[in-house]
mmCIF file with all atom_site columns, C-alpha atoms in Angstrom:
data_model
loop_
_atom_site.group_PDB
_atom_site.id
_atom_site.type_symbol
_atom_site.label_atom_id
_atom_site.label_alt_id
_atom_site.label_comp_id
_atom_site.label_asym_id
_atom_site.label_entity_id
_atom_site.label_seq_id
_atom_site.pdbx_PDB_ins_code
_atom_site.Cartn_x
_atom_site.Cartn_y
_atom_site.Cartn_z
_atom_site.occupancy
_atom_site.B_iso_or_equiv
_atom_site.pdbx_formal_charge
_atom_site.auth_seq_id
_atom_site.auth_comp_id
_atom_site.auth_asym_id
_atom_site.auth_atom_id
_atom_site.pdbx_PDB_model_num
ATOM 1   C CA . MET A 1 1   ? 50.378 -24.963 30.305  1.00 69.00 ? 1   MET A CA 1
ATOM 2   C CA . ILE A 1 2   ? 50.472 -23.790 26.712  1.00 74.00 ? 2   ILE A CA 1
ATOM 3   C CA . TYR A 1 3   ? 53.916 -23.291 25.268  1.00 69.00 ? 3   TYR A CA 1
ATOM 4   C CA . PRO A 1 4   ? 54.458 -20.561 22.682  1.00 71.00 ? 4   PRO A CA 1
ATOM 5   C CA . LEU A 1 5   ? 55.284 -21.820 19.204  1.00 64.00 ? 5   LEU A CA 1
ATOM 6   C CA . VAL A 1 6   ? 58.880 -20.987 18.398  1.00 66.00 ? 6   VAL A CA 1
ATOM 7   C CA . SER A 1 7   ? 59.294 -21.210 14.677  1.00 67.00 ? 7   SER A CA 1
ATOM 8   C CA . ARG A 1 8   ? 62.355 -20.891 12.514  1.00 77.00 ? 8   ARG A CA 1
ATOM 9   C CA . VAL A 1 9   ? 62.141 -21.157 8.759   1.00 84.00 ? 9   VAL A CA 1
ATOM 10  C CA . LEU A 1 10  ? 65.048 -22.524 6.732   1.00 89.00 ? 10  LEU A CA 1
ATOM 11  C CA . ASP A 1 11  ? 65.272 -21.480 3.071   1.00 92.00 ? 11  ASP A CA 1
ATOM 12  C CA . LEU A 1 12  ? 66.094 -24.703 1.236   1.00 95.00 ? 12  LEU A CA 1
ATOM 13  C CA . PRO A 1 13  ? 67.138 -24.837 -2.433  1.00 96.00 ? 13  PRO A CA 1
ATOM 14  C CA . VAL A 1 14  ? 65.042 -27.420 -4.327  1.00 97.00 ? 14  VAL A CA 1
ATOM 15  C CA . LEU A 1 15  ? 65.247 -28.629 -7.905  1.00 97.00 ? 15  LEU A CA 1
ATOM 16  C CA . ARG A 1 16  ? 61.856 -29.717 -9.256  1.00 97.00 ? 16  ARG A CA 1
ATOM 17  C CA . LEU A 1 17  ? 62.439 -32.653 -11.645 1.00 97.00 ? 17  LEU A CA 1
ATOM 18  C CA . ASP A 1 18  ? 58.757 -33.101 -12.565 1.00 97.00 ? 18  ASP A CA 1
ATOM 19  C CA . PRO A 1 19  ? 56.881 -29.865 -13.274 1.00 96.00 ? 19  PRO A CA 1
ATOM 20  C CA . ASP A 1 20  ? 53.538 -31.638 -12.785 1.00 96.00 ? 20  ASP A CA 1
ATOM 21  C CA . LEU A 1 21  ? 54.248 -32.420 -9.127  1.00 97.00 ? 21  LEU A CA 1
ATOM 22  C CA . PRO A 1 22  ? 53.813 -29.976 -6.249  1.00 94.00 ? 22  PRO A CA 1
ATOM 23  C CA . LEU A 1 23  ? 56.760 -29.103 -4.063  1.00 95.00 ? 23  LEU A CA 1
ATOM 24  C CA . PRO A 1 24  ? 56.798 -30.989 -0.758  1.00 95.00 ? 24  PRO A CA 1
ATOM 25  C CA . ALA A 1 25  ? 54.488 -29.311 1.738   1.00 93.00 ? 25  ALA A CA 1
ATOM 26  C CA . TYR A 1 26  ? 53.399 -29.527 5.348   1.00 92.00 ? 26  TYR A CA 1
ATOM 27  C CA . ALA A 1 27  ? 49.879 -30.912 5.741   1.00 91.00 ? 27  ALA A CA 1
ATOM 28  C CA . ARG A 1 28  ? 49.252 -28.723 8.815   1.00 91.00 ? 28  ARG A CA 1
ATOM 29  C CA . ASP A 1 29  ? 50.910 -25.826 10.590  1.00 87.00 ? 29  ASP A CA 1
ATOM 30  C CA . GLY A 1 30  ? 53.408 -27.115 13.121  1.00 86.00 ? 30  GLY A CA 1
ATOM 31  C CA . ASP A 1 31  ? 54.006 -30.476 11.388  1.00 91.00 ? 31  ASP A CA 1
ATOM 32  C CA . ALA A 1 32  ? 57.573 -31.791 11.580  1.00 92.00 ? 32  ALA A CA 1
ATOM 33  C CA . GLY A 1 33  ? 57.658 -33.415 8.141   1.00 95.00 ? 33  GLY A CA 1
ATOM 34  C CA . VAL A 1 34  ? 56.780 -32.403 4.597   1.00 96.00 ? 34  VAL A CA 1
ATOM 35  C CA . ASP A 1 35  ? 54.982 -34.910 2.398   1.00 96.00 ? 35  ASP A CA 1
ATOM 36  C CA . LEU A 1 36  ? 57.000 -36.489 -0.415  1.00 97.00 ? 36  LEU A CA 1
ATOM 37  C CA . VAL A 1 37  ? 55.102 -37.718 -3.466  1.00 97.00 ? 37  VAL A CA 1
ATOM 38  C CA . ALA A 1 38  ? 55.745 -40.368 -6.112  1.00 98.00 ? 38  ALA A CA 1
ATOM 39  C CA . ARG A 1 39  ? 57.097 -39.298 -9.502  1.00 98.00 ? 39  ARG A CA 1
ATOM 40  C CA . GLU A 1 40  ? 56.163 -42.647 -11.097 1.00 97.00 ? 40  GLU A CA 1
ATOM 41  C CA . ASP A 1 41  ? 53.431 -45.260 -10.875 1.00 98.00 ? 41  ASP A CA 1
ATOM 42  C CA . VAL A 1 42  ? 54.883 -48.329 -9.146  1.00 97.00 ? 42  VAL A CA 1
ATOM 43  C CA . THR A 1 43  ? 53.199 -51.594 -8.181  1.00 98.00 ? 43  THR A CA 1
ATOM 44  C CA . LEU A 1 44  ? 54.510 -53.314 -5.070  1.00 98.00 ? 44  LEU A CA 1
ATOM 45  C CA . ALA A 1 45  ? 54.012 -57.069 -4.945  1.00 98.00 ? 45  ALA A CA 1
ATOM 46  C CA . PRO A 1 46  ? 52.416 -58.439 -1.757  1.00 96.00 ? 46  PRO A CA 1
ATOM 47  C CA . ALA A 1 47  ? 54.370 -59.865 1.172   1.00 94.00 ? 47  ALA A CA 1
ATOM 48  C CA . GLY A 1 48  ? 57.687 -58.117 0.660   1.00 96.00 ? 48  GLY A CA 1
ATOM 49  C CA . GLY A 1 49  ? 57.524 -56.419 -2.730  1.00 97.00 ? 49  GLY A CA 1
ATOM 50  C CA . ARG A 1 50  ? 59.711 -53.350 -2.747  1.00 97.00 ? 50  ARG A CA 1
ATOM 51  C CA . ALA A 1 51  ? 60.759 -50.531 -5.045  1.00 97.00 ? 51  ALA A CA 1
ATOM 52  C CA . LEU A 1 52  ? 62.804 -47.365 -4.998  1.00 97.00 ? 52  LEU A CA 1
ATOM 53  C CA . VAL A 1 53  ? 60.239 -44.677 -5.827  1.00 98.00 ? 53  VAL A CA 1
ATOM 54  C CA . PRO A 1 54  ? 61.558 -41.349 -7.148  1.00 98.00 ? 54  PRO A CA 1
ATOM 55  C CA . THR A 1 55  ? 60.038 -38.175 -5.682  1.00 98.00 ? 55  THR A CA 1
ATOM 56  C CA . GLY A 1 56  ? 60.759 -35.653 -8.418  1.00 98.00 ? 56  GLY A CA 1
ATOM 57  C CA . ILE A 1 57  ? 62.928 -33.378 -6.279  1.00 98.00 ? 57  ILE A CA 1
ATOM 58  C CA . ALA A 1 58  ? 66.568 -32.848 -5.417  1.00 98.00 ? 58  ALA A CA 1
ATOM 59  C CA . ILE A 1 59  ? 67.627 -30.573 -2.547  1.00 98.00 ? 59  ILE A CA 1
ATOM 60  C CA . ALA A 1 60  ? 70.725 -28.831 -1.216  1.00 97.00 ? 60  ALA A CA 1
ATOM 61  C CA . LEU A 1 61  ? 70.846 -29.216 2.552   1.00 97.00 ? 61  LEU A CA 1
ATOM 62  C CA . PRO A 1 62  ? 73.151 -26.825 4.384   1.00 96.00 ? 62  PRO A CA 1
ATOM 63  C CA . GLU A 1 63  ? 76.124 -28.232 6.267   1.00 95.00 ? 63  GLU A CA 1
ATOM 64  C CA . GLY A 1 64  ? 75.078 -29.354 9.719   1.00 96.00 ? 64  GLY A CA 1
ATOM 65  C CA . TYR A 1 65  ? 71.653 -30.604 8.568   1.00 97.00 ? 65  TYR A CA 1
ATOM 66  C CA . ALA A 1 66  ? 70.396 -34.008 7.480   1.00 97.00 ? 66  ALA A CA 1
ATOM 67  C CA . GLY A 1 67  ? 67.098 -35.109 5.996   1.00 97.00 ? 67  GLY A CA 1
ATOM 68  C CA . PHE A 1 68  ? 65.278 -38.161 7.316   1.00 97.00 ? 68  PHE A CA 1
ATOM 69  C CA . VAL A 1 69  ? 62.749 -39.988 5.106   1.00 97.00 ? 69  VAL A CA 1
ATOM 70  C CA . GLN A 1 70  ? 60.063 -41.572 7.257   1.00 96.00 ? 70  GLN A CA 1
ATOM 71  C CA . PRO A 1 71  ? 56.888 -43.596 6.610   1.00 96.00 ? 71  PRO A CA 1
ATOM 72  C CA . ARG A 1 72  ? 53.400 -42.161 6.374   1.00 93.00 ? 72  ARG A CA 1
ATOM 73  C CA . SER A 1 73  ? 51.269 -43.675 9.110   1.00 91.00 ? 73  SER A CA 1
ATOM 74  C CA . GLY A 1 74  ? 48.155 -43.887 6.928   1.00 92.00 ? 74  GLY A CA 1
ATOM 75  C CA . LEU A 1 75  ? 49.853 -46.034 4.269   1.00 93.00 ? 75  LEU A CA 1
ATOM 76  C CA . ALA A 1 76  ? 51.340 -48.273 6.947   1.00 93.00 ? 76  ALA A CA 1
ATOM 77  C CA . PHE A 1 77  ? 48.064 -48.725 8.839   1.00 94.00 ? 77  PHE A CA 1
ATOM 78  C CA . LYS A 1 78  ? 45.692 -49.080 5.878   1.00 94.00 ? 78  LYS A CA 1
ATOM 79  C CA . HIS A 1 79  ? 47.878 -51.011 3.419   1.00 95.00 ? 79  HIS A CA 1
ATOM 80  C CA . GLY A 1 80  ? 51.035 -52.277 5.165   1.00 95.00 ? 80  GLY A CA 1
ATOM 81  C CA . ILE A 1 81  ? 53.230 -49.965 3.058   1.00 96.00 ? 81  ILE A CA 1
ATOM 82  C CA . THR A 1 82  ? 56.256 -48.509 4.833   1.00 96.00 ? 82  THR A CA 1
ATOM 83  C CA . VAL A 1 83  ? 59.764 -47.183 4.241   1.00 96.00 ? 83  VAL A CA 1
ATOM 84  C CA . LEU A 1 84  ? 62.186 -50.106 4.253   1.00 94.00 ? 84  LEU A CA 1
ATOM 85  C CA . ASN A 1 85  ? 65.280 -48.284 5.496   1.00 91.00 ? 85  ASN A CA 1
ATOM 86  C CA . SER A 1 86  ? 63.436 -46.015 7.893   1.00 89.00 ? 86  SER A CA 1
ATOM 87  C CA . PRO A 1 87  ? 64.546 -43.452 8.499   1.00 92.00 ? 87  PRO A CA 1
ATOM 88  C CA . GLY A 1 88  ? 66.430 -43.041 5.264   1.00 93.00 ? 88  GLY A CA 1
ATOM 89  C CA . THR A 1 89  ? 69.185 -40.482 5.772   1.00 96.00 ? 89  THR A CA 1
ATOM 90  C CA . ILE A 1 90  ? 69.962 -37.724 3.282   1.00 97.00 ? 90  ILE A CA 1
ATOM 91  C CA . ASP A 1 91  ? 73.384 -36.198 3.900   1.00 96.00 ? 91  ASP A CA 1
ATOM 92  C CA . ALA A 1 92  ? 74.055 -32.512 3.269   1.00 96.00 ? 92  ALA A CA 1
ATOM 93  C CA . ASP A 1 93  ? 76.363 -33.199 0.306   1.00 96.00 ? 93  ASP A CA 1
ATOM 94  C CA . TYR A 1 94  ? 73.821 -35.359 -1.632  1.00 97.00 ? 94  TYR A CA 1
ATOM 95  C CA . ARG A 1 95  ? 72.413 -33.609 -4.697  1.00 97.00 ? 95  ARG A CA 1
ATOM 96  C CA . GLY A 1 96  ? 70.587 -36.397 -6.527  1.00 97.00 ? 96  GLY A CA 1
ATOM 97  C CA . GLU A 1 97  ? 66.877 -37.078 -6.702  1.00 98.00 ? 97  GLU A CA 1
ATOM 98  C CA . ILE A 1 98  ? 65.372 -38.164 -3.402  1.00 98.00 ? 98  ILE A CA 1
ATOM 99  C CA . GLY A 1 99  ? 64.129 -41.739 -3.650  1.00 97.00 ? 99  GLY A CA 1
ATOM 100 C CA . VAL A 1 100 ? 61.932 -43.584 -1.167  1.00 97.00 ? 100 VAL A CA 1
ATOM 101 C CA . LEU A 1 101 ? 62.493 -47.311 -0.670  1.00 97.00 ? 101 LEU A CA 1
ATOM 102 C CA . LEU A 1 102 ? 58.995 -48.676 -0.080  1.00 97.00 ? 102 LEU A CA 1
ATOM 103 C CA . ILE A 1 103 ? 58.040 -52.191 0.984   1.00 97.00 ? 103 ILE A CA 1
ATOM 104 C CA . ASN A 1 104 ? 54.639 -53.872 0.947   1.00 97.00 ? 104 ASN A CA 1
ATOM 105 C CA . HIS A 1 105 ? 53.995 -55.902 4.097   1.00 97.00 ? 105 HIS A CA 1
ATOM 106 C CA . GLY A 1 106 ? 50.367 -56.367 3.069   1.00 95.00 ? 106 GLY A CA 1
ATOM 107 C CA . ALA A 1 107 ? 48.695 -59.427 1.533   1.00 95.00 ? 107 ALA A CA 1
ATOM 108 C CA . GLN A 1 108 ? 47.580 -57.628 -1.645  1.00 96.00 ? 108 GLN A CA 1
ATOM 109 C CA . PRO A 1 109 ? 49.515 -55.874 -4.413  1.00 97.00 ? 109 PRO A CA 1
ATOM 110 C CA . PHE A 1 110 ? 49.601 -52.104 -3.941  1.00 97.00 ? 110 PHE A CA 1
ATOM 111 C CA . THR A 1 111 ? 49.997 -49.515 -6.695  1.00 98.00 ? 111 THR A CA 1
ATOM 112 C CA . VAL A 1 112 ? 51.573 -46.184 -5.850  1.00 97.00 ? 112 VAL A CA 1
ATOM 113 C CA . GLU A 1 113 ? 50.289 -43.578 -8.286  1.00 97.00 ? 113 GLU A CA 1
ATOM 114 C CA . HIS A 1 114 ? 52.045 -40.518 -9.705  1.00 97.00 ? 114 HIS A CA 1
ATOM 115 C CA . GLY A 1 115 ? 51.562 -37.654 -7.248  1.00 97.00 ? 115 GLY A CA 1
ATOM 116 C CA . GLU A 1 116 ? 50.534 -39.881 -4.323  1.00 96.00 ? 116 GLU A CA 1
ATOM 117 C CA . ARG A 1 117 ? 51.972 -38.999 -0.915  1.00 96.00 ? 117 ARG A CA 1
ATOM 118 C CA . ILE A 1 118 ? 54.395 -41.796 -0.012  1.00 97.00 ? 118 ILE A CA 1
ATOM 119 C CA . ALA A 1 119 ? 56.634 -40.585 2.821   1.00 97.00 ? 119 ALA A CA 1
ATOM 120 C CA . GLN A 1 120 ? 57.638 -37.648 4.971   1.00 97.00 ? 120 GLN A CA 1
ATOM 121 C CA . LEU A 1 121 ? 60.876 -35.691 5.001   1.00 97.00 ? 121 LEU A CA 1
ATOM 122 C CA . VAL A 1 122 ? 62.038 -34.320 8.351   1.00 97.00 ? 122 VAL A CA 1
ATOM 123 C CA . LEU A 1 123 ? 65.085 -32.054 8.573   1.00 96.00 ? 123 LEU A CA 1
ATOM 124 C CA . ALA A 1 124 ? 67.274 -31.958 11.658  1.00 95.00 ? 124 ALA A CA 1
ATOM 125 C CA . ARG A 1 125 ? 70.473 -30.269 12.758  1.00 95.00 ? 125 ARG A CA 1
ATOM 126 C CA . TYR A 1 126 ? 73.202 -32.592 13.907  1.00 94.00 ? 126 TYR A CA 1
ATOM 127 C CA . GLU A 1 127 ? 76.589 -32.515 15.570  1.00 93.00 ? 127 GLU A CA 1
ATOM 128 C CA . GLN A 1 128 ? 79.500 -34.619 14.435  1.00 92.00 ? 128 GLN A CA 1
ATOM 129 C CA . ILE A 1 129 ? 81.296 -36.429 17.217  1.00 93.00 ? 129 ILE A CA 1
ATOM 130 C CA . GLN A 1 130 ? 84.887 -36.934 18.139  1.00 95.00 ? 130 GLN A CA 1
ATOM 131 C CA . TRP A 1 131 ? 85.456 -40.040 20.250  1.00 95.00 ? 131 TRP A CA 1
ATOM 132 C CA . LYS A 1 132 ? 87.047 -39.465 23.625  1.00 95.00 ? 132 LYS A CA 1
ATOM 133 C CA . GLU A 1 133 ? 88.087 -42.831 24.980  1.00 95.00 ? 133 GLU A CA 1
ATOM 134 C CA . THR A 1 134 ? 87.725 -43.190 28.745  1.00 95.00 ? 134 THR A CA 1
ATOM 135 C CA . GLU A 1 135 ? 88.143 -45.783 31.489  1.00 95.00 ? 135 GLU A CA 1
ATOM 136 C CA . ASN A 1 136 ? 84.691 -45.102 33.017  1.00 92.00 ? 136 ASN A CA 1
ATOM 137 C CA . LEU A 1 137 ? 81.402 -43.500 32.018  1.00 90.00 ? 137 LEU A CA 1
ATOM 138 C CA . PRO A 1 138 ? 79.485 -41.098 34.253  1.00 92.00 ? 138 PRO A CA 1
ATOM 139 C CA . SER A 1 139 ? 76.785 -42.852 36.283  1.00 88.00 ? 139 SER A CA 1
ATOM 140 C CA . SER A 1 140 ? 73.064 -42.546 35.541  1.00 85.00 ? 140 SER A CA 1
ATOM 141 C CA . ASP A 1 141 ? 69.808 -43.712 37.150  1.00 80.00 ? 141 ASP A CA 1
ATOM 142 C CA . ARG A 1 142 ? 69.448 -46.488 34.559  1.00 76.00 ? 142 ARG A CA 1
ATOM 143 C CA . GLY A 1 143 ? 73.073 -47.512 34.611  1.00 75.00 ? 143 GLY A CA 1
ATOM 144 C CA . THR A 1 144 ? 73.964 -50.565 32.538  1.00 74.00 ? 144 THR A CA 1
ATOM 145 C CA . GLY A 1 145 ? 70.449 -52.065 32.587  1.00 70.00 ? 145 GLY A CA 1
ATOM 146 C CA . GLY A 1 146 ? 69.920 -53.489 29.139  1.00 71.00 ? 146 GLY A CA 1
ATOM 147 C CA . PHE A 1 147 ? 67.083 -53.640 26.665  1.00 68.00 ? 147 PHE A CA 1
ATOM 148 C CA . GLY A 1 148 ? 63.735 -53.371 28.460  1.00 65.00 ? 148 GLY A CA 1
ATOM 149 C CA . SER A 1 149 ? 65.312 -52.479 31.794  1.00 65.00 ? 149 SER A CA 1
ATOM 150 C CA . THR A 1 150 ? 63.089 -49.464 32.452  1.00 66.00 ? 150 THR A CA 1
ATOM 151 C CA . GLY A 1 151 ? 60.289 -51.758 33.585  1.00 62.00 ? 151 GLY A CA 1
ATOM 152 C CA . THR A 1 152 ? 57.665 -50.412 31.189  1.00 61.00 ? 152 THR A CA 1
ATOM 153 C CA . ARG A 1 153 ? 55.272 -52.762 29.473  1.00 55.00 ? 153 ARG A CA 1
#
């Protein structure tokens, strides 16, 4: 069965801090994340080298939304470069430049170049919670089976 694409577009204020960089963009129609690029050249040392890489943008998320900075699979697979605090969370009240904390798990130094795609930004709506303490939780098929209890390999 083919499901119809339901699309909703959110107008998001963005401050471009480097006029030479493009605004974040989707690589393909229907993608969940926009590509974030590096504002500076940064060399990551091998086997654990890390750096906070600026992206050249600041955004104003509406209340009820959060941004999640996630790794790019190509950098992770080809070079061992990933986002250290993945996903990095951007709260709606943050107005500073978005930075991406990269780490090099590879055996060779890796240089991120100005304008290179380094991560993805995914926006999501969220609900805040109010704890409601209880004596018992509703039952479920899984119950209290712990980590790995679904039996999948």
